[in-house]
Amino acid sequence: MDFSMNDISDQELVTQWLNNAAVARSSSEKLEYFHKLQEVLIRKSPNLLQKFLPNILNFTTDKNGDVKKALVGFIEELCKARESLLPKVMLSLHMLLCDESIAVQKRVIQALISIYRKTLGWLCKASVVTEEMENAWKQLSAIKLEIANMIDSDNDGVRTSSVKFLECVVLLQTYPDQAENNKPNDFSLDDVPLTLKIARRRKLEEEANTLFELLLKFHGSPHISSANLLTCLGVVTNIAKNRAEFMSRVVTAIESLYNNLPPTLSTTQVNSVRKKLKSELTGLIKHPAAYEFLDKLTPMLIDLGYSQQDVIKIVPKAEERRRYCKRTLSLESLQIYNKRPLSVKKNEENRQQEREVEDEKEEKDKMPKKDRMKVPRIKTLKLSEITKPLEREAKEKLLIGSINRLLSADKTAATCLYQKLITTIAACFSPTVRQTVLTFLLSDLRTHVDLALAWLFEEYGILQGFSRVPPLRKDTKLDKSYNTLLCTFINAATNDSAVFSRLLLEAPLVTDEALEKLHQLCKEEKKCGWALGLLRDLTIRKPPKQLMFLNALLAYTTYESNAIRDCAISHVLELHKRQDLRLVIEEFARMNLEFLKLQRPPESLCGFSQGRLKSETWGDDFIKACLVPYISLLPANESLIHDLAKVYVQTGANIKRIILRLLENPIRSMGMDSIELLKLVEDCPKGSETLVTRVIHVLTDKGPPSAQLVQRVRDLYHTRVSDVRFLIPVLNGLSKKEVIAALPKLIKLNPVVVKEVFNRLLGLHGDSPITPTELLVALHLIDASRADLKTIIKATSMCLQEKQVFTQEVLAVVLQQLMDQTPLPTLLMRTVIQALGSYPRLSGFVMNILQRLILKQVWKQKVVWEGFIKCCQRTKPQSFAVLMQLPPPQLSDALAICPELKEPLKEHLLNFTEGQRTHIPLTVQEIILGPYAQPPPSVTPVPVPAPAVAEPPGQQAAEPLPPGMD
């Protein structure tokens, strides 16, 4: 890496690299810049870290997984170098942990092993714990819980990384084995100061025990994979070797695993696990603390391949075990008194005092009566005479102190009694007490949500008169108190969907202000999923206000944001399945559909509640807002399609366009067997022809039309709507006769539509009632009175372009059939010329056709005769033999029409031998060679035989078949 550019400062270099990395397209280029930034910011110029760290962390949202992994590595190195920046990176680490990429998740967990150790050490060394440090620890604790849950991940690698992280946490949050020599720089619970409030030793140790139990549970899972099992086995044995207090549980877990290996393991995997067991048990039995479990460990080792002598060799010597026990016992004896509970110490002191008092009484009883002192009578005092009332401030201070002690007391023994006590105090005492209880609940609302709900019910009972109004609250507004309390709770839970949902679902009354807060969350795209789901649940679970919540949810089905609107519609469709809500939902959707008849969008679709500005014209967004809720209901209630058709008739072109576009998916879901769709096709309201055509197209797009649909379209075409476009989607369901009858109208349509028609008829969309041969013949036979010649020419040309369908063999059959027609089709010769251009091998077959045309006196049909001459011109010199078979007048006419043929024909004739020329009539020779052509003197003219009539291949075996058909 070159830093020799003296004219550019490090700050400018970092700025330049950040910009280049932001616009770089390839991941390799971004990674190169990342490594440069890491080298400069962490090692060369760490003073720039504070300034550029936010820019670096912006890559958290980069789409490339390699860049995110590089960012995790940067954060890991940063935490090692600058502990003070730990709070800045915690949120980014949490986001990266939740990334979709498995590789990124694994890299974050691996990095967190060192970051967690670094953070805990940093907090313990700090003289003062700031709010920033406290927030960082809370974030890290949330990450720790997330990783603990990842032990149940679907990915094998993520589970393995989670197990290694939990091993680190357990070792850091437990006391070390005092009998062993601690490693240098090894962190444990002993290093956590007793004054550290945010991470108490007891809580850390309890958490470590919980996580260790989670590891043991995962270790004993019957469906654990081989890789996870090998990792977990190494982890638990390592914990046992470093923390002897876990030795008993680890040995039990290994014994259970040894006797019950997971049934999912293959033979190879079982061998690997047994080899790992042997290795780990060997290391474990060397620990002095494992000696008392020798009777359990020895049989397993022997079964795994050790002999009894091998086991004896690796067991710690007696002297080593005695030293270990001596160190352990001496430490326990020093700590035994200090570890006793305070209550035990007090009980012992009380018993000692009682024994001393009893001894004094016994000595006193043994004395003579005369030596006993007379005890004076003590005057009884009244408490009211010797005490004075406390000041108000002192009373409140004592009251608040007692409330705080009550709140922090252990309530596991009698939860219901504890809740009743707290809620009664909160509801009946002064505002100061209420505020104290409220502050306690808000400090951890997720934990205290049951208590919060109990308080709400207590307030609701007072509001409704179920409970007597407390004397201290007779002057307060009871409804305002309940509303304020509920809103305070939900405001504190806006970022916790579970707590927020539970508060509103279980609260006895949802006020308007609380509902307004829910509306605010529904308008945030990141929270709309669970917020709108909560509105759905409230609709179901709060019958008294069911319509209020339903209308609130329905309002979001027309919201401006597509994400919010789609989410609301999905929840409404779930509610539509309930019979009691179906009518309300359909009426709302129908009302919005009717808005499309208006000149301008209604005000109900505008404003802050809908996220739109007022408009005087129907834009696409307003149209979709009115249409989408209604169209989404079509698969659930197919009869709604008829109202849509009525509205379609009364709307403008832009609205119709969007209706046709949005209709595809619902119609496809309904299917062509839908009774309501068949009824719509049958009735077809006037003006809705385009809509009905679109419906038929969608239904037949992916498959052949059903018989019912074909029949209804046929009836509609013959009785009411004579638009041939109705027939296009069901062409494959019509008969051949019907298709041929509709051809003259079909080919007059737009070329794109004609192309679609031919695709269907040529079998590209399924079976066709007409073969390609029949289709092309039918096009040639269309009466000129029903379609002009130009249109027919375009149609035939479009067919002939499909060379995969109209092959050489198919065209030969088509021409054969056309030759059999009387009179000859007008476009016959045009098709012959096109076929010859596409398939030159048809030349022999074409010559046969030309000879047959002479017999049919082709010159009597002017258009066909001109095509005959053109074909002869294009097929010369093969056509010369055919030309010389023409009668003299027709030959003269042909040469007059096409003079270019005369000279080549003349040369062709002159090349004949005398014997060959005797077969050519003299009149024909005179026409070709001129009036002075004389027959050879020595040869008697032989009459030219009549040209053979070309018969179909089955009738004359001597005639050559078309190429490709032999």
Tab-separated table of C-alpha atoms in Angstrom, residues 144-152 159 162-163 165-167 170 206-221 224 232 235-236 239 246 249:
chain	number	residue	atom	x	y	z
A	144	LYS	CA	-26.508	-12.038	23.190
A	145	LEU	CA	-30.142	-13.147	23.531
A	146	GLU	CA	-30.517	-13.170	19.735
A	147	ILE	CA	-27.478	-15.443	19.340
A	148	ALA	CA	-28.755	-17.744	22.073
A	149	ASN	CA	-31.946	-18.161	20.038
A	150	MET	CA	-29.870	-18.870	16.918
A	151	ILE	CA	-28.856	-22.210	18.401
A	152	ASP	CA	-32.136	-23.395	16.843
A	159	ARG	CA	-25.599	-23.143	15.083
A	162	SER	CA	-23.638	-19.755	18.305
A	163	VAL	CA	-22.317	-22.653	20.415
A	165	PHE	CA	-20.168	-17.772	21.437
A	166	LEU	CA	-22.165	-19.275	24.314
A	167	GLU	CA	-18.998	-21.049	25.505
A	170	VAL	CA	-20.317	-19.037	30.181
A	206	GLU	CA	-27.528	-16.877	36.717
A	207	GLU	CA	-27.467	-16.068	33.022
A	208	ALA	CA	-24.316	-18.173	32.528
A	209	ASN	CA	-25.999	-21.136	34.236
A	210	THR	CA	-29.062	-20.728	32.005
A	211	LEU	CA	-26.936	-20.635	28.868
A	212	PHE	CA	-24.964	-23.681	30.040
A	213	GLU	CA	-28.227	-25.595	30.487
A	214	LEU	CA	-29.157	-24.526	26.946
A	215	LEU	CA	-25.849	-25.961	25.685
A	216	LEU	CA	-26.466	-29.256	27.490
A	217	LYS	CA	-29.984	-29.443	26.072
A	218	PHE	CA	-28.648	-28.837	22.554
A	219	HIS	CA	-25.871	-31.401	23.215
A	220	GLY	CA	-28.460	-34.052	24.067
A	221	SER	CA	-30.843	-33.263	21.206
A	224	ILE	CA	-28.397	-32.701	16.306
A	232	CYS	CA	-20.770	-28.903	21.326
A	235	VAL	CA	-17.293	-26.860	24.203
A	236	VAL	CA	-18.885	-28.551	27.239
A	239	ILE	CA	-16.073	-25.581	30.217
A	246	PHE	CA	-19.892	-27.950	35.961
A	249	ARG	CA	-23.351	-32.128	34.772
